[in-house]
Amino acid sequence: MKKLITIIAASTMAFCAFADQITDRMNFAKSYNIPEVPCTVTRYDVATKFDELYRTFKDKVTLSYEFGHIVKQTITDDKNKETLSFAYQYTHDSKIKSIVQNENGAIRTLEIEYGTDGKEKATTLLSGEEKSLKYKILHKYEAGKKSLRLFNPNGALENVVTFTYNDKNQIESIIEYRHNGTRVSVENYSYTDSGKIASTSSTESKTDFETVTKTVYKYDKNNNLTEIQKWVKDELKERVIYKNNASGKPVKISFYDVDQKFDTTVYELTKIYEITYTE
């Protein structure tokens, strides 16, 4: 799954409107710290009335695996209708070759090419069954850095994304530029002593590179994720709480948003993910 995460992280920065789908759907399991085993994730929207919780079934994500690789993610709605799916294909050496998204019949395909050195050479985003070119990304590697160059269907260079790494080969920063060199955004990463992500912070050009968002990760003594905090301009806006089983696998993920209507220190439960493993 590590190769998938690398590809998805790169694509997230560059694919603009497609980024939210990649982050929360294509990479669903990793986004929510779900182990790489077959399971079903059920999401409920939560409403509060007179201190009682009302849970409404929202959708269900089913993760299918073959030979240790995820081959399909399927999202079904409250009527058990498939609304979104991702199908994965791999090369002979277990690298992801393509990811096909089907959202209510609308097809998008992410294709990855590799060089003789095994590194990603190009990533292409195509739309429709006829596979019309939307964007193409060329990968470039330099000492201690990796960069992506995003081209639109007309072949014009739009954005450049640069990755820098620390001495442990962990991503230290992701910087996005316009084709004219204007910096668009910066994302920085920090890690715990055990190698887990401790925090990420993002800045954007429209704020003169003031830190506008920060995400903090908390773990228990066994390095299992227990909480994610999302901050905006030094204000805590969202908490994600993990309930893990005896093996350290998450079985319930609860999302709390700050209730701005009454008190900015009150966190209102808004949605719940419940995970059932089928191993």
PDB file of C-alpha atoms in Angstrom:
ATOM      1  CA  MET A   1       0.000   0.000   0.000  1.00  0.00           C
ATOM      2  CA  LYS A   2       2.969   2.354   0.480  1.00  0.00           C
ATOM      3  CA  LYS A   3       3.357   2.834  -3.277  1.00  0.00           C
ATOM      4  CA  LEU A   4      -0.335   3.689  -3.540  1.00  0.00           C
ATOM      5  CA  ILE A   5      -0.012   6.311  -0.830  1.00  0.00           C
ATOM      6  CA  THR A   6       2.919   7.952  -2.616  1.00  0.00           C
ATOM      7  CA  ILE A   7       0.999   8.151  -5.872  1.00  0.00           C
ATOM      8  CA  ILE A   8      -2.139   9.425  -4.215  1.00  0.00           C
ATOM      9  CA  ALA A   9      -0.243  12.096  -2.262  1.00  0.00           C
ATOM     10  CA  ALA A  10       1.324  13.383  -5.462  1.00  0.00           C
ATOM     11  CA  SER A  11      -1.943  13.322  -7.339  1.00  0.00           C
ATOM     12  CA  THR A  12      -3.786  15.101  -4.569  1.00  0.00           C
ATOM     13  CA  MET A  13      -1.655  18.191  -4.989  1.00  0.00           C
ATOM     14  CA  ALA A  14      -1.986  18.326  -8.742  1.00  0.00           C
ATOM     15  CA  PHE A  15      -5.379  17.118  -9.801  1.00  0.00           C
ATOM     16  CA  CYS A  16      -7.299  20.126  -8.434  1.00  0.00           C
ATOM     17  CA  ALA A  17     -11.010  19.282  -8.448  1.00  0.00           C
ATOM     18  CA  PHE A  18     -10.218  15.565  -8.410  1.00  0.00           C
ATOM     19  CA  ALA A  19      -8.180  15.894  -5.241  1.00  0.00           C
ATOM     20  CA  ASP A  20     -10.995  15.439  -2.738  1.00  0.00           C
ATOM     21  CA  GLN A  21     -12.055  12.192  -4.395  1.00  0.00           C
ATOM     22  CA  ILE A  22      -8.487  10.897  -4.335  1.00  0.00           C
ATOM     23  CA  THR A  23      -7.914  11.866  -0.714  1.00  0.00           C
ATOM     24  CA  ASP A  24     -11.124  10.594   0.846  1.00  0.00           C
ATOM     25  CA  ARG A  25     -12.241   7.870  -1.529  1.00  0.00           C
ATOM     26  CA  MET A  26      -9.384   6.370  -3.528  1.00  0.00           C
ATOM     27  CA  ASN A  27      -7.266   6.288  -0.426  1.00  0.00           C
ATOM     28  CA  PHE A  28     -10.068   5.592   2.007  1.00  0.00           C
ATOM     29  CA  ALA A  29      -8.349   2.866   3.989  1.00  0.00           C
ATOM     30  CA  LYS A  30      -5.148   4.826   4.578  1.00  0.00           C
ATOM     31  CA  SER A  31      -6.952   8.104   5.248  1.00  0.00           C
ATOM     32  CA  TYR A  32      -8.726   6.533   8.198  1.00  0.00           C
ATOM     33  CA  ASN A  33      -5.958   4.191   9.355  1.00  0.00           C
ATOM     34  CA  ILE A  34      -7.823   1.024   8.353  1.00  0.00           C
ATOM     35  CA  PRO A  35      -5.558  -2.061   8.104  1.00  0.00           C
ATOM     36  CA  GLU A  36      -4.960  -3.682   4.735  1.00  0.00           C
ATOM     37  CA  VAL A  37      -7.424  -6.536   5.186  1.00  0.00           C
ATOM     38  CA  PRO A  38     -10.920  -7.103   3.753  1.00  0.00           C
ATOM     39  CA  CYS A  39     -13.510  -5.118   5.658  1.00  0.00           C
ATOM     40  CA  THR A  40     -16.669  -3.073   5.383  1.00  0.00           C
ATOM     41  CA  VAL A  41     -16.910   0.501   6.638  1.00  0.00           C
ATOM     42  CA  THR A  42     -20.374   1.857   7.408  1.00  0.00           C
ATOM     43  CA  ARG A  43     -20.851   5.614   7.761  1.00  0.00           C
ATOM     44  CA  TYR A  44     -23.643   7.228   9.747  1.00  0.00           C
ATOM     45  CA  ASP A  45     -24.612  10.881   9.901  1.00  0.00           C
ATOM     46  CA  VAL A  46     -25.421  11.922  13.445  1.00  0.00           C
ATOM     47  CA  ALA A  47     -28.026  14.392  14.653  1.00  0.00           C
ATOM     48  CA  THR A  48     -28.537  15.502  18.241  1.00  0.00           C
ATOM     49  CA  LYS A  49     -31.940  16.305  19.715  1.00  0.00           C
ATOM     50  CA  PHE A  50     -32.510  16.868  23.409  1.00  0.00           C
ATOM     51  CA  ASP A  51     -29.243  15.114  24.251  1.00  0.00           C
ATOM     52  CA  GLU A  52     -30.193  11.977  22.284  1.00  0.00           C
ATOM     53  CA  LEU A  53     -28.158  10.779  19.337  1.00  0.00           C
ATOM     54  CA  TYR A  54     -29.896   9.861  16.111  1.00  0.00           C
ATOM     55  CA  ARG A  55     -27.833   7.912  13.621  1.00  0.00           C
ATOM     56  CA  THR A  56     -28.839   7.862   9.965  1.00  0.00           C
ATOM     57  CA  PHE A  57     -27.199   5.384   7.628  1.00  0.00           C
ATOM     58  CA  LYS A  58     -25.289   7.344   4.993  1.00  0.00           C
ATOM     59  CA  ASP A  59     -23.210   4.945   2.937  1.00  0.00           C
ATOM     60  CA  LYS A  60     -21.063   1.846   3.108  1.00  0.00           C
ATOM     61  CA  VAL A  61     -17.540   1.272   1.805  1.00  0.00           C
ATOM     62  CA  THR A  62     -16.470  -2.278   0.997  1.00  0.00           C
ATOM     63  CA  LEU A  63     -12.768  -3.000   0.466  1.00  0.00           C
ATOM     64  CA  SER A  64     -11.912  -6.090  -1.595  1.00  0.00           C
ATOM     65  CA  TYR A  65      -8.437  -7.670  -1.757  1.00  0.00           C
ATOM     66  CA  GLU A  66      -6.685 -10.321  -3.837  1.00  0.00           C
ATOM     67  CA  PHE A  67      -3.200 -11.659  -3.048  1.00  0.00           C
ATOM     68  CA  GLY A  68      -2.670  -8.889  -0.517  1.00  0.00           C
ATOM     69  CA  HIS A  69      -3.606  -6.065  -2.914  1.00  0.00           C
ATOM     70  CA  ILE A  70      -6.714  -3.954  -2.821  1.00  0.00           C
ATOM     71  CA  VAL A  71      -8.573  -4.545  -6.091  1.00  0.00           C
ATOM     72  CA  LYS A  72     -11.804  -2.658  -5.541  1.00  0.00           C
ATOM     73  CA  GLN A  73     -13.468  -0.133  -3.279  1.00  0.00           C
ATOM     74  CA  THR A  74     -17.250   0.087  -3.561  1.00  0.00           C
ATOM     75  CA  ILE A  75     -19.452   2.780  -2.007  1.00  0.00           C
ATOM     76  CA  THR A  76     -23.187   2.067  -1.693  1.00  0.00           C
ATOM     77  CA  ASP A  77     -25.906   4.431  -0.479  1.00  0.00           C
ATOM     78  CA  ASP A  78     -28.784   3.871   1.944  1.00  0.00           C
ATOM     79  CA  LYS A  79     -30.759   2.090  -0.814  1.00  0.00           C
ATOM     80  CA  ASN A  80     -27.839  -0.312  -1.373  1.00  0.00           C
ATOM     81  CA  LYS A  81     -27.189   1.322  -4.750  1.00  0.00           C
ATOM     82  CA  GLU A  82     -23.564   1.526  -5.854  1.00  0.00           C
ATOM     83  CA  THR A  83     -22.740   5.227  -6.241  1.00  0.00           C
ATOM     84  CA  LEU A  84     -18.964   5.176  -6.459  1.00  0.00           C
ATOM     85  CA  SER A  85     -16.297   2.560  -7.026  1.00  0.00           C
ATOM     86  CA  PHE A  86     -12.565   2.320  -7.630  1.00  0.00           C
ATOM     87  CA  ALA A  87     -10.965  -0.609  -9.454  1.00  0.00           C
ATOM     88  CA  TYR A  88      -7.200  -1.171  -9.228  1.00  0.00           C
ATOM     89  CA  GLN A  89      -4.819  -2.923 -11.622  1.00  0.00           C
ATOM     90  CA  TYR A  90      -1.187  -3.794 -10.902  1.00  0.00           C
ATOM     91  CA  THR A  91       2.028  -4.447 -12.804  1.00  0.00           C
ATOM     92  CA  HIS A  92       3.802  -7.805 -12.559  1.00  0.00           C
ATOM     93  CA  ASP A  93       5.928  -6.415  -9.731  1.00  0.00           C
ATOM     94  CA  SER A  94       2.930  -5.207  -7.687  1.00  0.00           C
ATOM     95  CA  LYS A  95       3.010  -1.530  -8.625  1.00  0.00           C
ATOM     96  CA  ILE A  96      -0.306   0.177  -9.289  1.00  0.00           C
ATOM     97  CA  LYS A  97      -0.867   0.467 -13.036  1.00  0.00           C
ATOM     98  CA  SER A  98      -4.292   2.076 -13.102  1.00  0.00           C
ATOM     99  CA  ILE A  99      -7.184   3.197 -10.904  1.00  0.00           C
ATOM    100  CA  VAL A 100     -10.605   3.496 -12.530  1.00  0.00           C
ATOM    101  CA  GLN A 101     -13.231   5.609 -10.789  1.00  0.00           C
ATOM    102  CA  ASN A 102     -16.899   5.061 -11.651  1.00  0.00           C
ATOM    103  CA  GLU A 103     -19.211   7.636 -10.084  1.00  0.00           C
ATOM    104  CA  ASN A 104     -22.813   7.024 -11.099  1.00  0.00           C
ATOM    105  CA  GLY A 105     -21.649   5.985 -14.567  1.00  0.00           C
ATOM    106  CA  ALA A 106     -19.084   8.779 -15.001  1.00  0.00           C
ATOM    107  CA  ILE A 107     -15.663   7.221 -15.615  1.00  0.00           C
ATOM    108  CA  ARG A 108     -12.270   8.652 -14.711  1.00  0.00           C
ATOM    109  CA  THR A 109      -9.031   6.737 -15.081  1.00  0.00           C
ATOM    110  CA  LEU A 110      -5.680   7.346 -13.416  1.00  0.00           C
ATOM    111  CA  GLU A 111      -2.840   5.608 -15.310  1.00  0.00           C
ATOM    112  CA  ILE A 112       0.715   5.329 -13.992  1.00  0.00           C
ATOM    113  CA  GLU A 113       3.803   4.632 -16.110  1.00  0.00           C
ATOM    114  CA  TYR A 114       7.146   3.487 -14.698  1.00  0.00           C
ATOM    115  CA  GLY A 115      10.681   3.853 -15.983  1.00  0.00           C
ATOM    116  CA  THR A 116      13.310   1.126 -16.208  1.00  0.00           C
ATOM    117  CA  ASP A 117      14.495   2.145 -12.727  1.00  0.00           C
ATOM    118  CA  GLY A 118      11.059   1.277 -11.306  1.00  0.00           C
ATOM    119  CA  LYS A 119      10.198   4.873 -10.431  1.00  0.00           C
ATOM    120  CA  GLU A 120       7.037   6.606 -11.579  1.00  0.00           C
ATOM    121  CA  LYS A 121       7.604   8.181 -14.971  1.00  0.00           C
ATOM    122  CA  ALA A 122       4.223   9.713 -15.766  1.00  0.00           C
ATOM    123  CA  THR A 123       0.702   9.869 -14.363  1.00  0.00           C
ATOM    124  CA  THR A 124      -2.248  10.556 -16.654  1.00  0.00           C
ATOM    125  CA  LEU A 125      -5.817  11.495 -15.760  1.00  0.00           C
ATOM    126  CA  LEU A 126      -8.381  10.476 -18.393  1.00  0.00           C
ATOM    127  CA  SER A 127     -12.147  10.952 -18.490  1.00  0.00           C
ATOM    128  CA  GLY A 128     -14.949   8.919 -20.043  1.00  0.00           C
ATOM    129  CA  GLU A 129     -14.901   5.493 -21.607  1.00  0.00           C
ATOM    130  CA  GLU A 130     -13.138   6.994 -24.627  1.00  0.00           C
ATOM    131  CA  LYS A 131     -10.374   8.140 -22.238  1.00  0.00           C
ATOM    132  CA  SER A 132     -10.110  11.801 -23.164  1.00  0.00           C
ATOM    133  CA  LEU A 133      -6.985  13.401 -21.744  1.00  0.00           C
ATOM    134  CA  LYS A 134      -7.621  15.708 -18.795  1.00  0.00           C
ATOM    135  CA  TYR A 135      -4.141  16.137 -17.351  1.00  0.00           C
ATOM    136  CA  LYS A 136      -0.737  14.533 -17.642  1.00  0.00           C
ATOM    137  CA  ILE A 137       1.945  14.659 -14.975  1.00  0.00           C
ATOM    138  CA  LEU A 138       5.602  14.023 -15.690  1.00  0.00           C
ATOM    139  CA  HIS A 139       7.799  12.904 -12.787  1.00  0.00           C
ATOM    140  CA  LYS A 140      11.343  14.185 -12.350  1.00  0.00           C
ATOM    141  CA  TYR A 141      13.923  13.057  -9.779  1.00  0.00           C
ATOM    142  CA  GLU A 142      16.907  15.001  -8.485  1.00  0.00           C
ATOM    143  CA  ALA A 143      19.214  14.614  -5.498  1.00  0.00           C
ATOM    144  CA  GLY A 144      16.946  14.630  -2.451  1.00  0.00           C
ATOM    145  CA  LYS A 145      13.966  15.920  -4.429  1.00  0.00           C
ATOM    146  CA  LYS A 146      11.138  14.818  -6.646  1.00  0.00           C
ATOM    147  CA  SER A 147       9.006  17.096  -8.802  1.00  0.00           C
ATOM    148  CA  LEU A 148       5.823  16.718 -10.793  1.00  0.00           C
ATOM    149  CA  ARG A 149       4.970  18.827 -13.849  1.00  0.00           C
ATOM    150  CA  LEU A 150       1.258  19.130 -14.614  1.00  0.00           C
ATOM    151  CA  PHE A 151       0.198  19.635 -18.240  1.00  0.00           C
ATOM    152  CA  ASN A 152      -3.358  20.361 -19.433  1.00  0.00           C
ATOM    153  CA  PRO A 153      -4.979  18.712 -22.500  1.00  0.00           C
ATOM    154  CA  ASN A 154      -3.467  21.394 -24.775  1.00  0.00           C
ATOM    155  CA  GLY A 155       0.025  20.405 -23.661  1.00  0.00           C
ATOM    156  CA  ALA A 156       0.593  23.631 -21.724  1.00  0.00           C
ATOM    157  CA  LEU A 157       2.459  23.452 -18.412  1.00  0.00           C
ATOM    158  CA  GLU A 158       0.214  24.566 -15.553  1.00  0.00           C
ATOM    159  CA  ASN A 159       1.708  23.707 -12.173  1.00  0.00           C
ATOM    160  CA  VAL A 160       4.885  22.202 -10.727  1.00  0.00           C
ATOM    161  CA  VAL A 161       4.865  20.269  -7.433  1.00  0.00           C
ATOM    162  CA  THR A 162       8.165  19.678  -5.622  1.00  0.00           C
ATOM    163  CA  PHE A 163       8.740  17.093  -2.863  1.00  0.00           C
ATOM    164  CA  THR A 164      11.644  17.308  -0.435  1.00  0.00           C
ATOM    165  CA  TYR A 165      12.751  14.525   1.921  1.00  0.00           C
ATOM    166  CA  ASN A 166      14.591  14.269   5.232  1.00  0.00           C
ATOM    167  CA  ASP A 167      17.546  11.969   5.958  1.00  0.00           C
ATOM    168  CA  LYS A 168      15.122   9.115   6.748  1.00  0.00           C
ATOM    169  CA  ASN A 169      13.559   9.429   3.279  1.00  0.00           C
ATOM    170  CA  GLN A 170      10.311  10.767   4.744  1.00  0.00           C
ATOM    171  CA  ILE A 171       8.468  13.551   2.927  1.00  0.00           C
ATOM    172  CA  GLU A 172       9.427  16.832   4.567  1.00  0.00           C
ATOM    173  CA  SER A 173       7.546  19.284   2.360  1.00  0.00           C
ATOM    174  CA  ILE A 174       5.336  19.504  -0.726  1.00  0.00           C
ATOM    175  CA  ILE A 175       5.492  22.835  -2.557  1.00  0.00           C
ATOM    176  CA  GLU A 176       3.265  23.762  -5.484  1.00  0.00           C
ATOM    177  CA  TYR A 177       4.149  26.456  -8.036  1.00  0.00           C
ATOM    178  CA  ARG A 178       2.425  28.017 -11.022  1.00  0.00           C
ATOM    179  CA  HIS A 179       4.214  27.584 -14.350  1.00  0.00           C
ATOM    180  CA  ASN A 180       5.546  31.154 -13.985  1.00  0.00           C
ATOM    181  CA  GLY A 181       7.239  30.328 -10.687  1.00  0.00           C
ATOM    182  CA  THR A 182       4.606  31.836  -8.371  1.00  0.00           C
ATOM    183  CA  ARG A 183       4.262  29.727  -5.266  1.00  0.00           C
ATOM    184  CA  VAL A 184       0.737  28.417  -4.660  1.00  0.00           C
ATOM    185  CA  SER A 185       0.928  26.348  -1.482  1.00  0.00           C
ATOM    186  CA  VAL A 186       3.307  24.664   0.936  1.00  0.00           C
ATOM    187  CA  GLU A 187       2.675  21.600   3.078  1.00  0.00           C
ATOM    188  CA  ASN A 188       5.175  20.595   5.779  1.00  0.00           C
ATOM    189  CA  TYR A 189       5.401  17.281   7.643  1.00  0.00           C
ATOM    190  CA  SER A 190       6.832  16.291  11.031  1.00  0.00           C
ATOM    191  CA  TYR A 191       7.249  12.799  12.494  1.00  0.00           C
ATOM    192  CA  THR A 192       7.393  10.988  15.817  1.00  0.00           C
ATOM    193  CA  ASP A 193      10.506   9.092  16.926  1.00  0.00           C
ATOM    194  CA  SER A 194       8.860   5.870  15.729  1.00  0.00           C
ATOM    195  CA  GLY A 195       8.334   7.289  12.233  1.00  0.00           C
ATOM    196  CA  LYS A 196       4.623   8.077  12.463  1.00  0.00           C
ATOM    197  CA  ILE A 197       3.324  11.396  11.128  1.00  0.00           C
ATOM    198  CA  ALA A 198       3.114  13.792  14.070  1.00  0.00           C
ATOM    199  CA  SER A 199       1.672  16.787  12.233  1.00  0.00           C
ATOM    200  CA  THR A 200       1.153  18.463   8.882  1.00  0.00           C
ATOM    201  CA  SER A 201       0.810  22.189   8.292  1.00  0.00           C
ATOM    202  CA  SER A 202      -0.394  23.925   5.138  1.00  0.00           C
ATOM    203  CA  THR A 203      -0.023  27.470   3.873  1.00  0.00           C
ATOM    204  CA  GLU A 204      -1.544  29.149   0.835  1.00  0.00           C
ATOM    205  CA  SER A 205      -0.491  32.104  -1.262  1.00  0.00           C
ATOM    206  CA  LYS A 206      -3.729  34.013  -0.675  1.00  0.00           C
ATOM    207  CA  THR A 207      -2.776  34.348   2.990  1.00  0.00           C
ATOM    208  CA  ASP A 208       0.783  35.489   2.283  1.00  0.00           C
ATOM    209  CA  PHE A 209       1.948  32.059   3.434  1.00  0.00           C
ATOM    210  CA  GLU A 210       0.500  32.351   6.880  1.00  0.00           C
ATOM    211  CA  THR A 211      -0.223  28.870   8.274  1.00  0.00           C
ATOM    212  CA  VAL A 212      -3.929  28.392   7.701  1.00  0.00           C
ATOM    213  CA  THR A 213      -4.403  24.731   8.557  1.00  0.00           C
ATOM    214  CA  LYS A 214      -2.633  22.244  10.779  1.00  0.00           C
ATOM    215  CA  THR A 215      -3.355  18.584  11.472  1.00  0.00           C
ATOM    216  CA  VAL A 216      -2.033  16.884  14.614  1.00  0.00           C
ATOM    217  CA  TYR A 217      -1.925  13.098  15.120  1.00  0.00           C
ATOM    218  CA  LYS A 218      -1.963  11.365  18.528  1.00  0.00           C
ATOM    219  CA  TYR A 219      -1.021   7.729  19.285  1.00  0.00           C
ATOM    220  CA  ASP A 220      -1.142   5.329  22.203  1.00  0.00           C
ATOM    221  CA  LYS A 221       1.888   3.569  23.680  1.00  0.00           C
ATOM    222  CA  ASN A 222       1.647   0.901  20.969  1.00  0.00           C
ATOM    223  CA  ASN A 223       1.718   3.508  18.180  1.00  0.00           C
ATOM    224  CA  ASN A 224      -1.953   3.003  17.325  1.00  0.00           C
ATOM    225  CA  LEU A 225      -3.693   6.157  16.138  1.00  0.00           C
ATOM    226  CA  THR A 226      -6.127   7.480  18.758  1.00  0.00           C
ATOM    227  CA  GLU A 227      -6.962  11.018  17.665  1.00  0.00           C
ATOM    228  CA  ILE A 228      -6.611  13.514  14.819  1.00  0.00           C
ATOM    229  CA  GLN A 229      -6.982  17.233  15.476  1.00  0.00           C
ATOM    230  CA  LYS A 230      -7.623  19.728  12.682  1.00  0.00           C
ATOM    231  CA  TRP A 231      -6.727  23.345  13.372  1.00  0.00           C
ATOM    232  CA  VAL A 232      -7.458  26.479  11.334  1.00  0.00           C
ATOM    233  CA  LYS A 233      -5.517  29.620  12.246  1.00  0.00           C
ATOM    234  CA  ASP A 234      -4.747  28.307  15.750  1.00  0.00           C
ATOM    235  CA  GLU A 235      -8.361  27.340  16.435  1.00  0.00           C
ATOM    236  CA  LEU A 236      -9.248  23.669  16.911  1.00  0.00           C
ATOM    237  CA  LYS A 237     -12.061  22.952  14.454  1.00  0.00           C
ATOM    238  CA  GLU A 238     -12.418  19.181  14.324  1.00  0.00           C
ATOM    239  CA  ARG A 239     -11.498  16.116  16.346  1.00  0.00           C
ATOM    240  CA  VAL A 240     -11.486  12.552  15.055  1.00  0.00           C
ATOM    241  CA  ILE A 241     -11.483   9.922  17.812  1.00  0.00           C
ATOM    242  CA  TYR A 242     -10.481   6.278  17.207  1.00  0.00           C
ATOM    243  CA  LYS A 243     -11.733   3.312  19.214  1.00  0.00           C
ATOM    244  CA  ASN A 244      -9.411   0.365  18.638  1.00  0.00           C
ATOM    245  CA  ASN A 245      -9.861  -3.300  19.424  1.00  0.00           C
ATOM    246  CA  ALA A 246      -7.384  -5.462  21.361  1.00  0.00           C
ATOM    247  CA  SER A 247      -5.315  -5.953  18.191  1.00  0.00           C
ATOM    248  CA  GLY A 248      -5.013  -2.210  17.629  1.00  0.00           C
ATOM    249  CA  LYS A 249      -7.375  -2.148  14.657  1.00  0.00           C
ATOM    250  CA  PRO A 250      -9.890   0.712  14.574  1.00  0.00           C
ATOM    251  CA  VAL A 251     -13.487  -0.464  14.933  1.00  0.00           C
ATOM    252  CA  LYS A 252     -15.142   2.915  15.378  1.00  0.00           C
ATOM    253  CA  ILE A 253     -14.128   6.367  14.165  1.00  0.00           C
ATOM    254  CA  SER A 254     -16.069   9.359  15.508  1.00  0.00           C
ATOM    255  CA  PHE A 255     -15.941  12.846  13.996  1.00  0.00           C
ATOM    256  CA  TYR A 256     -16.564  15.896  16.158  1.00  0.00           C
ATOM    257  CA  ASP A 257     -16.935  19.446  14.788  1.00  0.00           C
ATOM    258  CA  VAL A 258     -16.839  22.630  16.811  1.00  0.00           C
ATOM    259  CA  ASP A 259     -20.412  23.793  17.376  1.00  0.00           C
ATOM    260  CA  GLN A 260     -20.131  27.423  16.277  1.00  0.00           C
ATOM    261  CA  LYS A 261     -23.784  28.105  17.072  1.00  0.00           C
ATOM    262  CA  PHE A 262     -23.364  27.927  20.820  1.00  0.00           C
ATOM    263  CA  ASP A 263     -19.826  27.599  22.076  1.00  0.00           C
ATOM    264  CA  THR A 264     -16.559  27.229  20.165  1.00  0.00           C
ATOM    265  CA  THR A 265     -15.284  24.852  22.856  1.00  0.00           C
ATOM    266  CA  VAL A 266     -18.165  22.402  22.428  1.00  0.00           C
ATOM    267  CA  TYR A 267     -17.613  19.526  20.008  1.00  0.00           C
ATOM    268  CA  GLU A 268     -20.654  18.084  18.304  1.00  0.00           C
ATOM    269  CA  LEU A 269     -20.605  14.497  17.049  1.00  0.00           C
ATOM    270  CA  THR A 270     -21.409  14.677  13.326  1.00  0.00           C
ATOM    271  CA  LYS A 271     -20.604  11.287  11.825  1.00  0.00           C
ATOM    272  CA  ILE A 272     -19.472   7.808  12.791  1.00  0.00           C
ATOM    273  CA  TYR A 273     -17.617   5.138  10.832  1.00  0.00           C
ATOM    274  CA  GLU A 274     -18.045   1.582  12.072  1.00  0.00           C
ATOM    275  CA  ILE A 275     -15.638  -1.044  10.699  1.00  0.00           C
ATOM    276  CA  THR A 276     -16.305  -4.764  10.351  1.00  0.00           C
ATOM    277  CA  TYR A 277     -13.396  -7.023   9.405  1.00  0.00           C
ATOM    278  CA  THR A 278     -13.935 -10.160   7.329  1.00  0.00           C
ATOM    279  CA  GLU A 279     -10.522 -11.822   7.627  1.00  0.00           C
TER     280      GLU A 279
END
